[in-house]
PDB file of C-alpha atoms in Angstrom:
ATOM      1  CA  MET X 189       4.332  26.520   5.795  1.00  0.00           C
ATOM      2  CA  GLU X 190       2.725  29.938   6.123  1.00  0.00           C
ATOM      3  CA  ILE X 191      -0.384  31.706   5.106  1.00  0.00           C
ATOM      4  CA  ARG X 192      -0.067  35.097   3.371  1.00  0.00           C
ATOM      5  CA  ALA X 193      -2.670  37.864   2.952  1.00  0.00           C
ATOM      6  CA  LEU X 194      -2.201  39.768  -0.322  1.00  0.00           C
ATOM      7  CA  ARG X 195      -3.312  43.253  -1.451  1.00  0.00           C
ATOM      8  CA  GLU X 196      -2.769  43.987  -5.158  1.00  0.00           C
ATOM      9  CA  GLY X 197      -0.433  41.073  -5.306  1.00  0.00           C
ATOM     10  CA  LYS X 198       1.679  42.243  -2.473  1.00  0.00           C
ATOM     11  CA  PRO X 199       1.888  40.480   0.926  1.00  0.00           C
ATOM     12  CA  ILE X 200       0.512  42.605   3.834  1.00  0.00           C
ATOM     13  CA  ALA X 201       0.502  39.888   6.475  1.00  0.00           C
ATOM     14  CA  THR X 202       1.838  36.439   7.087  1.00  0.00           C
ATOM     15  CA  GLN X 203       0.784  33.772   9.651  1.00  0.00           C
ATOM     16  CA  PRO X 204       2.360  30.405  10.267  1.00  0.00           C
ATOM     17  CA  ALA X 205       0.030  27.563   9.410  1.00  0.00           C
ATOM     18  CA  VAL X 206      -0.426  24.693  11.831  1.00  0.00           C
ATOM     19  CA  LYS X 207      -0.670  21.129  10.583  1.00  0.00           C
ATOM     20  CA  PHE X 208      -4.019  19.565  11.325  1.00  0.00           C
ATOM     21  CA  PHE X 209      -4.239  15.819  11.657  1.00  0.00           C
ATOM     22  CA  VAL X 210      -7.219  13.499  11.977  1.00  0.00           C
ATOM     23  CA  GLY X 211      -6.192  10.148  13.298  1.00  0.00           C
ATOM     24  CA  GLU X 212      -5.736   7.971  16.296  1.00  0.00           C
ATOM     25  CA  VAL X 213      -4.635   9.391  19.760  1.00  0.00           C
ATOM     26  CA  PHE X 214      -3.484   7.200  22.584  1.00  0.00           C
ATOM     27  CA  VAL X 215      -2.728   8.066  26.214  1.00  0.00           C
ATOM     28  CA  VAL X 216       0.260   6.052  27.449  1.00  0.00           C
ATOM     29  CA  ALA X 217       0.668   5.555  31.189  1.00  0.00           C
ATOM     30  CA  GLY X 218       2.275   3.211  33.707  1.00  0.00           C
ATOM     31  CA  GLN X 219       5.883   2.831  34.909  1.00  0.00           C
ATOM     32  CA  SER X 220       9.377   2.783  33.283  1.00  0.00           C
ATOM     33  CA  ASN X 221       8.628   0.570  30.390  1.00  0.00           C
ATOM     34  CA  SER X 222       5.787   2.847  29.334  1.00  0.00           C
ATOM     35  CA  ALA X 223       8.257   5.820  29.589  1.00  0.00           C
ATOM     36  CA  ASN X 224      11.765   6.669  28.492  1.00  0.00           C
ATOM     37  CA  HIS X 225      13.954   3.977  30.119  1.00  0.00           C
ATOM     38  CA  GLY X 226      14.869   1.807  27.175  1.00  0.00           C
ATOM     39  CA  ALA X 227      18.388   1.304  26.004  1.00  0.00           C
ATOM     40  CA  ALA X 228      18.225   3.171  22.654  1.00  0.00           C
ATOM     41  CA  LYS X 229      16.554   6.509  21.730  1.00  0.00           C
ATOM     42  CA  THR X 230      14.780   6.528  18.448  1.00  0.00           C
ATOM     43  CA  LYS X 231      12.429   8.734  16.446  1.00  0.00           C
ATOM     44  CA  ALA X 232       9.544   7.961  14.206  1.00  0.00           C
ATOM     45  CA  THR X 233      10.325   7.843  10.482  1.00  0.00           C
ATOM     46  CA  SER X 234       6.815   9.122   9.529  1.00  0.00           C
ATOM     47  CA  ASP X 235       5.959  12.743   9.881  1.00  0.00           C
ATOM     48  CA  GLN X 236       2.456  11.664  10.683  1.00  0.00           C
ATOM     49  CA  VAL X 237       3.508  10.283  14.135  1.00  0.00           C
ATOM     50  CA  LEU X 238       3.383  12.987  16.807  1.00  0.00           C
ATOM     51  CA  THR X 239       3.793  13.370  20.473  1.00  0.00           C
ATOM     52  CA  GLN X 240       1.977  15.885  22.720  1.00  0.00           C
ATOM     53  CA  THR X 241       4.114  17.845  25.275  1.00  0.00           C
ATOM     54  CA  PRO X 242       2.752  18.650  28.780  1.00  0.00           C
ATOM     55  CA  LYS X 243       1.960  22.174  27.466  1.00  0.00           C
ATOM     56  CA  GLY X 244      -0.311  20.695  24.912  1.00  0.00           C
ATOM     57  CA  ASP X 245       1.879  21.240  21.838  1.00  0.00           C
ATOM     58  CA  TRP X 246       2.233  18.465  19.243  1.00  0.00           C
ATOM     59  CA  GLN X 247       5.789  17.662  17.918  1.00  0.00           C
ATOM     60  CA  ALA X 248       7.537  14.942  15.988  1.00  0.00           C
ATOM     61  CA  CYS X 249       7.562  11.627  17.961  1.00  0.00           C
ATOM     62  CA  ALA X 250      11.220  11.417  19.170  1.00  0.00           C
ATOM     63  CA  ASP X 251      12.806  10.100  22.275  1.00  0.00           C
ATOM     64  CA  PRO X 252      12.839  10.966  25.023  1.00  0.00           C
ATOM     65  CA  GLN X 253       9.071  11.415  25.003  1.00  0.00           C
ATOM     66  CA  PRO X 254       7.921  14.608  26.632  1.00  0.00           C
ATOM     67  CA  GLY X 255       5.807  14.236  29.771  1.00  0.00           C
ATOM     68  CA  ALA X 256       7.169  10.748  30.619  1.00  0.00           C
ATOM     69  CA  SER X 257      10.068  10.079  33.012  1.00  0.00           C
ATOM     70  CA  GLY X 258      13.601   9.142  31.963  1.00  0.00           C
ATOM     71  CA  GLY X 259      15.964  10.270  29.355  1.00  0.00           C
ATOM     72  CA  GLY X 260      16.349   7.103  27.212  1.00  0.00           C
ATOM     73  CA  GLY X 261      14.346   5.276  24.626  1.00  0.00           C
ATOM     74  CA  SER X 262      10.769   4.287  24.354  1.00  0.00           C
ATOM     75  CA  PHE X 263       8.497   1.999  22.301  1.00  0.00           C
ATOM     76  CA  LEU X 264       6.348   4.900  20.967  1.00  0.00           C
ATOM     77  CA  PRO X 265       8.310   5.871  17.784  1.00  0.00           C
ATOM     78  CA  ALA X 266       8.280   2.185  16.540  1.00  0.00           C
ATOM     79  CA  LEU X 267       4.650   1.740  17.590  1.00  0.00           C
ATOM     80  CA  GLY X 268       3.615   4.983  15.928  1.00  0.00           C
ATOM     81  CA  ASP X 269       5.311   4.014  12.616  1.00  0.00           C
ATOM     82  CA  GLU X 270       3.680   0.601  12.615  1.00  0.00           C
ATOM     83  CA  LEU X 271       0.195   1.902  13.452  1.00  0.00           C
ATOM     84  CA  GLN X 272       0.476   4.638  10.891  1.00  0.00           C
ATOM     85  CA  LYS X 273       1.614   2.187   8.150  1.00  0.00           C
ATOM     86  CA  ARG X 274      -1.101  -0.305   8.937  1.00  0.00           C
ATOM     87  CA  LEU X 275      -3.959   1.957   9.694  1.00  0.00           C
ATOM     88  CA  GLY X 276      -3.151   4.676   7.143  1.00  0.00           C
ATOM     89  CA  VAL X 277      -3.919   7.576   9.446  1.00  0.00           C
ATOM     90  CA  PRO X 278      -1.850  10.007  11.620  1.00  0.00           C
ATOM     91  CA  ILE X 279      -1.008   8.751  15.103  1.00  0.00           C
ATOM     92  CA  GLY X 280      -0.705  10.862  18.293  1.00  0.00           C
ATOM     93  CA  PHE X 281       0.650   9.881  21.659  1.00  0.00           C
ATOM     94  CA  ILE X 282       0.255  11.552  25.102  1.00  0.00           C
ATOM     95  CA  PRO X 283       2.940  10.074  27.205  1.00  0.00           C
ATOM     96  CA  CYS X 284       2.388  10.068  30.984  1.00  0.00           C
ATOM     97  CA  GLY X 285       4.530   7.155  32.375  1.00  0.00           C
ATOM     98  CA  ILE X 286       6.491   7.532  35.609  1.00  0.00           C
ATOM     99  CA  GLY X 287       9.309   5.117  36.351  1.00  0.00           C
ATOM    100  CA  ALA X 288       9.171   2.770  39.415  1.00  0.00           C
ATOM    101  CA  THR X 289       5.590   3.648  40.257  1.00  0.00           C
ATOM    102  CA  SER X 290       3.111   1.280  41.912  1.00  0.00           C
ATOM    103  CA  VAL X 291      -0.572   1.311  40.977  1.00  0.00           C
ATOM    104  CA  ARG X 292      -1.060   2.627  44.441  1.00  0.00           C
ATOM    105  CA  GLU X 293       0.701   5.867  43.465  1.00  0.00           C
ATOM    106  CA  TRP X 294      -1.648   6.451  40.627  1.00  0.00           C
ATOM    107  CA  LEU X 295      -4.790   6.428  42.773  1.00  0.00           C
ATOM    108  CA  PRO X 296      -6.672   9.591  43.456  1.00  0.00           C
ATOM    109  CA  SER X 297      -5.652  11.765  46.421  1.00  0.00           C
ATOM    110  CA  GLY X 298      -6.748  10.204  49.760  1.00  0.00           C
ATOM    111  CA  ALA X 299      -7.406   6.666  48.288  1.00  0.00           C
ATOM    112  CA  PRO X 300      -6.377   4.335  51.172  1.00  0.00           C
ATOM    113  CA  PHE X 301      -4.373   1.095  51.092  1.00  0.00           C
ATOM    114  CA  PRO X 302      -2.922  -1.090  53.850  1.00  0.00           C
ATOM    115  CA  ASN X 303       0.795  -1.446  52.861  1.00  0.00           C
ATOM    116  CA  PRO X 304       3.030   1.067  51.031  1.00  0.00           C
ATOM    117  CA  PRO X 305       4.969   0.585  47.826  1.00  0.00           C
ATOM    118  CA  THR X 306       8.762   0.212  47.826  1.00  0.00           C
ATOM    119  CA  ILE X 307       9.139   3.926  47.047  1.00  0.00           C
ATOM    120  CA  VAL X 308       7.005   6.200  49.209  1.00  0.00           C
ATOM    121  CA  SER X 309       7.593   9.651  47.609  1.00  0.00           C
ATOM    122  CA  ARG X 310       4.101   9.788  46.177  1.00  0.00           C
ATOM    123  CA  VAL X 311       2.235   8.308  49.211  1.00  0.00           C
ATOM    124  CA  ARG X 312       1.815   9.236  52.793  1.00  0.00           C
ATOM    125  CA  LYS X 313       0.871   7.554  56.038  1.00  0.00           C
ATOM    126  CA  THR X 314      -2.441   8.402  57.639  1.00  0.00           C
ATOM    127  CA  ALA X 315      -3.315   8.775  61.268  1.00  0.00           C
ATOM    128  CA  ASP X 316      -5.001   5.436  61.452  1.00  0.00           C
ATOM    129  CA  GLY X 317      -1.897   3.533  60.249  1.00  0.00           C
ATOM    130  CA  GLN X 318      -2.927   3.116  56.669  1.00  0.00           C
ATOM    131  CA  TRP X 319      -1.405   4.754  53.627  1.00  0.00           C
ATOM    132  CA  GLU X 320      -2.848   6.834  50.869  1.00  0.00           C
ATOM    133  CA  SER X 321      -1.796   8.333  47.517  1.00  0.00           C
ATOM    134  CA  ASP X 322      -0.915  12.016  47.350  1.00  0.00           C
ATOM    135  CA  GLY X 323      -2.825  12.069  44.070  1.00  0.00           C
ATOM    136  CA  LYS X 324      -0.225  13.934  41.957  1.00  0.00           C
ATOM    137  CA  ALA X 325       0.224  11.266  39.377  1.00  0.00           C
ATOM    138  CA  TYR X 326      -3.596  10.935  39.093  1.00  0.00           C
ATOM    139  CA  ALA X 327      -4.086  14.595  38.643  1.00  0.00           C
ATOM    140  CA  MET X 328      -1.455  14.745  35.927  1.00  0.00           C
ATOM    141  CA  LEU X 329      -3.069  11.914  34.096  1.00  0.00           C
ATOM    142  CA  VAL X 330      -6.516  13.470  34.309  1.00  0.00           C
ATOM    143  CA  LYS X 331      -5.182  16.751  33.079  1.00  0.00           C
ATOM    144  CA  ARG X 332      -3.455  15.247  30.045  1.00  0.00           C
ATOM    145  CA  MET X 333      -6.600  13.200  29.213  1.00  0.00           C
ATOM    146  CA  LYS X 334      -8.561  16.446  29.216  1.00  0.00           C
ATOM    147  CA  SER X 335      -6.092  18.135  26.861  1.00  0.00           C
ATOM    148  CA  VAL X 336      -7.621  16.608  23.797  1.00  0.00           C
ATOM    149  CA  PRO X 337     -11.363  16.373  22.841  1.00  0.00           C
ATOM    150  CA  SER X 338     -11.097  12.567  22.694  1.00  0.00           C
ATOM    151  CA  PHE X 339      -8.681   9.757  22.357  1.00  0.00           C
ATOM    152  CA  ARG X 340      -8.890   6.165  21.260  1.00  0.00           C
ATOM    153  CA  ALA X 341      -7.568   4.359  24.329  1.00  0.00           C
ATOM    154  CA  VAL X 342      -5.271   4.367  27.330  1.00  0.00           C
ATOM    155  CA  LEU X 343      -2.267   2.006  26.980  1.00  0.00           C
ATOM    156  CA  TRP X 344      -1.434   0.841  30.610  1.00  0.00           C
ATOM    157  CA  HIS X 345       1.863  -0.837  31.098  1.00  0.00           C
ATOM    158  CA  GLN X 346       2.692  -1.257  34.789  1.00  0.00           C
ATOM    159  CA  GLY X 347       3.078  -3.931  37.464  1.00  0.00           C
ATOM    160  CA  GLU X 348       6.767  -4.453  38.238  1.00  0.00           C
ATOM    161  CA  SER X 349       6.593  -2.246  41.340  1.00  0.00           C
ATOM    162  CA  ASP X 350       3.707  -4.095  42.788  1.00  0.00           C
ATOM    163  CA  ALA X 351       4.996  -7.645  42.122  1.00  0.00           C
ATOM    164  CA  ASN X 352       7.575  -9.702  44.094  1.00  0.00           C
ATOM    165  CA  GLN X 353       9.180  -6.845  45.944  1.00  0.00           C
ATOM    166  CA  LYS X 354      12.517  -7.570  47.830  1.00  0.00           C
ATOM    167  CA  ASP X 355      10.622  -6.414  51.031  1.00  0.00           C
ATOM    168  CA  ALA X 356       7.574  -8.664  50.877  1.00  0.00           C
ATOM    169  CA  THR X 357       5.620  -6.205  52.924  1.00  0.00           C
ATOM    170  CA  ARG X 358       5.653  -3.779  50.010  1.00  0.00           C
ATOM    171  CA  THR X 359       4.297  -6.417  47.541  1.00  0.00           C
ATOM    172  CA  LEU X 360       0.732  -5.835  46.502  1.00  0.00           C
ATOM    173  CA  SER X 361      -1.759  -8.761  46.437  1.00  0.00           C
ATOM    174  CA  GLY X 362      -3.363  -9.583  43.046  1.00  0.00           C
ATOM    175  CA  LYS X 363      -6.862  -8.846  44.445  1.00  0.00           C
ATOM    176  CA  LEU X 364      -5.904  -5.340  45.595  1.00  0.00           C
ATOM    177  CA  TYR X 365      -4.009  -4.712  42.378  1.00  0.00           C
ATOM    178  CA  ALA X 366      -7.148  -5.441  40.341  1.00  0.00           C
ATOM    179  CA  ASP X 367      -9.321  -3.354  42.780  1.00  0.00           C
ATOM    180  CA  TYR X 368      -7.017  -0.355  42.637  1.00  0.00           C
ATOM    181  CA  LEU X 369      -6.570  -0.485  38.853  1.00  0.00           C
ATOM    182  CA  GLN X 370     -10.362  -0.693  38.326  1.00  0.00           C
ATOM    183  CA  THR X 371     -10.732   2.321  40.732  1.00  0.00           C
ATOM    184  CA  LEU X 372      -8.241   4.210  38.665  1.00  0.00           C
ATOM    185  CA  ILE X 373      -9.978   3.319  35.439  1.00  0.00           C
ATOM    186  CA  THR X 374     -13.555   4.188  36.630  1.00  0.00           C
ATOM    187  CA  ARG X 375     -12.446   7.512  38.311  1.00  0.00           C
ATOM    188  CA  THR X 376     -10.538   8.819  35.317  1.00  0.00           C
ATOM    189  CA  ARG X 377     -13.553   8.201  33.142  1.00  0.00           C
ATOM    190  CA  LYS X 378     -15.578  10.374  35.484  1.00  0.00           C
ATOM    191  CA  ASP X 379     -12.941  13.121  36.326  1.00  0.00           C
ATOM    192  CA  ALA X 380     -11.562  13.401  32.763  1.00  0.00           C
ATOM    193  CA  LEU X 381     -15.063  13.837  31.421  1.00  0.00           C
ATOM    194  CA  VAL X 382     -14.463  11.138  28.864  1.00  0.00           C
ATOM    195  CA  LEU X 383     -17.091   8.546  27.755  1.00  0.00           C
ATOM    196  CA  PRO X 384     -17.932   5.987  30.386  1.00  0.00           C
ATOM    197  CA  SER X 385     -16.804   3.410  27.882  1.00  0.00           C
ATOM    198  CA  ALA X 386     -13.381   5.079  27.311  1.00  0.00           C
ATOM    199  CA  HIS X 387     -11.155   2.115  26.634  1.00  0.00           C
ATOM    200  CA  TRP X 388      -8.091   0.982  28.593  1.00  0.00           C
ATOM    201  CA  PHE X 389      -5.767  -1.686  27.355  1.00  0.00           C
ATOM    202  CA  VAL X 390      -3.959  -3.452  30.247  1.00  0.00           C
ATOM    203  CA  ALA X 391      -0.756  -5.274  29.500  1.00  0.00           C
ATOM    204  CA  GLN X 392       0.581  -8.238  31.434  1.00  0.00           C
ATOM    205  CA  VAL X 393       3.599  -6.792  33.323  1.00  0.00           C
ATOM    206  CA  SER X 394       5.527  -8.223  36.303  1.00  0.00           C
ATOM    207  CA  TYR X 395       8.962  -9.114  34.989  1.00  0.00           C
ATOM    208  CA  HIS X 396      12.057  -8.248  36.943  1.00  0.00           C
ATOM    209  CA  GLY X 397      14.810 -10.282  35.295  1.00  0.00           C
ATOM    210  CA  PRO X 398      15.959 -13.784  34.391  1.00  0.00           C
ATOM    211  CA  ASP X 399      15.639 -14.904  38.014  1.00  0.00           C
ATOM    212  CA  ASP X 400      12.145 -13.383  38.465  1.00  0.00           C
ATOM    213  CA  VAL X 401      10.289 -13.611  35.153  1.00  0.00           C
ATOM    214  CA  GLY X 402       6.907 -12.721  36.585  1.00  0.00           C
ATOM    215  CA  SER X 403       4.220 -12.846  39.345  1.00  0.00           C
ATOM    216  CA  LYS X 404       1.359 -15.338  38.696  1.00  0.00           C
ATOM    217  CA  ASP X 405      -0.826 -13.258  41.222  1.00  0.00           C
ATOM    218  CA  ILE X 406      -0.301  -9.909  39.404  1.00  0.00           C
ATOM    219  CA  ARG X 407      -0.687 -11.448  36.001  1.00  0.00           C
ATOM    220  CA  ALA X 408      -3.911 -13.085  37.056  1.00  0.00           C
ATOM    221  CA  ALA X 409      -5.123  -9.674  38.415  1.00  0.00           C
ATOM    222  CA  GLN X 410      -4.357  -7.994  35.133  1.00  0.00           C
ATOM    223  CA  ALA X 411      -6.101 -10.711  33.186  1.00  0.00           C
ATOM    224  CA  SER X 412      -9.155 -10.634  35.500  1.00  0.00           C
ATOM    225  CA  LEU X 413      -9.770  -7.021  34.277  1.00  0.00           C
ATOM    226  CA  TRP X 414     -10.101  -8.312  30.724  1.00  0.00           C
ATOM    227  CA  LYS X 415     -12.420 -11.183  31.871  1.00  0.00           C
ATOM    228  CA  ASP X 416     -14.614  -8.679  33.753  1.00  0.00           C
ATOM    229  CA  LYS X 417     -14.689  -6.353  30.726  1.00  0.00           C
ATOM    230  CA  VAL X 418     -13.149  -3.550  32.793  1.00  0.00           C
ATOM    231  CA  ALA X 419     -10.293  -3.295  30.268  1.00  0.00           C
ATOM    232  CA  LEU X 420      -9.054  -4.786  27.115  1.00  0.00           C
ATOM    233  CA  GLU X 421      -6.264  -7.247  26.621  1.00  0.00           C
ATOM    234  CA  GLY X 422      -2.858  -5.662  26.130  1.00  0.00           C
ATOM    235  CA  PRO X 423       0.360  -7.551  25.163  1.00  0.00           C
ATOM    236  CA  ASP X 424       2.250  -9.944  27.389  1.00  0.00           C
ATOM    237  CA  SER X 425       5.454  -8.090  27.781  1.00  0.00           C
ATOM    238  CA  ASP X 426       6.689 -10.558  30.472  1.00  0.00           C
ATOM    239  CA  ALA X 427       7.292 -12.864  27.474  1.00  0.00           C
ATOM    240  CA  LEU X 428       9.933 -10.548  26.016  1.00  0.00           C
ATOM    241  CA  ARG X 429      13.165 -11.797  27.539  1.00  0.00           C
ATOM    242  CA  GLY X 430      16.774 -12.606  26.786  1.00  0.00           C
ATOM    243  CA  PRO X 431      18.343 -10.193  24.221  1.00  0.00           C
ATOM    244  CA  LEU X 432      15.146  -8.169  24.198  1.00  0.00           C
ATOM    245  CA  ARG X 433      16.149  -6.807  27.649  1.00  0.00           C
ATOM    246  CA  ASP X 434      18.878  -4.460  28.452  1.00  0.00           C
ATOM    247  CA  ASN X 435      22.134  -5.127  30.438  1.00  0.00           C
ATOM    248  CA  GLY X 436      22.840  -8.116  28.305  1.00  0.00           C
ATOM    249  CA  GLY X 437      19.449  -9.721  28.953  1.00  0.00           C
ATOM    250  CA  LYS X 438      19.710  -9.239  32.702  1.00  0.00           C
ATOM    251  CA  GLY X 439      17.759  -5.975  32.940  1.00  0.00           C
ATOM    252  CA  VAL X 440      14.144  -5.080  33.521  1.00  0.00           C
ATOM    253  CA  HIS X 441      14.103  -2.474  30.734  1.00  0.00           C
ATOM    254  CA  PHE X 442      14.110  -3.149  26.965  1.00  0.00           C
ATOM    255  CA  SER X 443      17.116  -3.265  24.581  1.00  0.00           C
ATOM    256  CA  ALA X 444      17.005  -1.606  21.222  1.00  0.00           C
ATOM    257  CA  GLU X 445      15.486  -4.754  19.699  1.00  0.00           C
ATOM    258  CA  GLY X 446      13.250  -5.184  22.673  1.00  0.00           C
ATOM    259  CA  LEU X 447      11.665  -1.695  22.133  1.00  0.00           C
ATOM    260  CA  LYS X 448      10.787  -2.756  18.609  1.00  0.00           C
ATOM    261  CA  ALA X 449       9.326  -6.132  19.830  1.00  0.00           C
ATOM    262  CA  HIS X 450       7.409  -4.306  22.605  1.00  0.00           C
ATOM    263  CA  ALA X 451       5.920  -1.880  20.020  1.00  0.00           C
ATOM    264  CA  HIS X 452       4.953  -4.699  17.649  1.00  0.00           C
ATOM    265  CA  ALA X 453       3.191  -6.558  20.517  1.00  0.00           C
ATOM    266  CA  TRP X 454       1.140  -3.447  21.185  1.00  0.00           C
ATOM    267  CA  ALA X 455       0.332  -3.062  17.444  1.00  0.00           C
ATOM    268  CA  GLU X 456      -0.816  -6.677  17.229  1.00  0.00           C
ATOM    269  CA  LYS X 457      -3.472  -5.927  19.918  1.00  0.00           C
ATOM    270  CA  LEU X 458      -4.489  -2.447  18.715  1.00  0.00           C
ATOM    271  CA  VAL X 459      -4.790  -2.862  14.925  1.00  0.00           C
ATOM    272  CA  PRO X 460      -7.318  -5.658  14.810  1.00  0.00           C
ATOM    273  CA  TRP X 461      -9.443  -3.973  17.426  1.00  0.00           C
ATOM    274  CA  ILE X 462      -9.472  -0.601  15.624  1.00  0.00           C
ATOM    275  CA  GLU X 463     -10.048  -2.246  12.267  1.00  0.00           C
ATOM    276  CA  ALA X 464     -13.056  -4.131  13.755  1.00  0.00           C
ATOM    277  CA  GLN X 465     -14.641  -0.810  14.602  1.00  0.00           C
ATOM    278  CA  ARG X 466     -14.276   0.762  11.136  1.00  0.00           C
TER     279      ARG X 466
END
């Protein structure tokens, strides 16, 4: 579509017109299952489902999602289509997920913790023997939050890299998980200049495979944030197993059908909450 300026019926200038949508915007963050690591790439069927690039441009919601790690599929096209159909408004996503990240890696720069995650590329050891985040994931998240005037909620899907690590010294306790995620939530509300009540949905996430279907400690920590009204209840993705996982049901990521199931699980949490506020 373009806009034309006419003089005596003849065009003297043209300017491309930008589509303007008023709807629901969600920031999506966490680790691989919030990003592009699913088994099948898809795209939204509705032209009213959009994704924001790291440069701030909006484009059709198609995998891989810009701004998130991985080159595979995500749950966002299916979620966007379901939300658009059920809510009747345009849907926008701001994807920020980074595969294999611990909640420790999402903390602001300098935030200390006693034991490192399994992957240490986003953390550093301090002189006193503790560890701290380099703050890069946090800075990216805050920057992308500030790229829009407002958004409906953050969808947080993370926990596998803190639960039941092969090296037990890299596992994070449930108490510290809850403390660190609460720190992340409260600091982003301040630093991203969003409302103090800016909503976060926290999913139940700790699944590694059929032989390690979840961590009671991490799941309890995630649920404690709902109980304490720090965050709202997200879906229980640990319950999505068998053929809903990749690698013949043995993987940690979602199969094509699993991506749809994951999307629907999110919609079942989001739609009633949004409708109750209308």
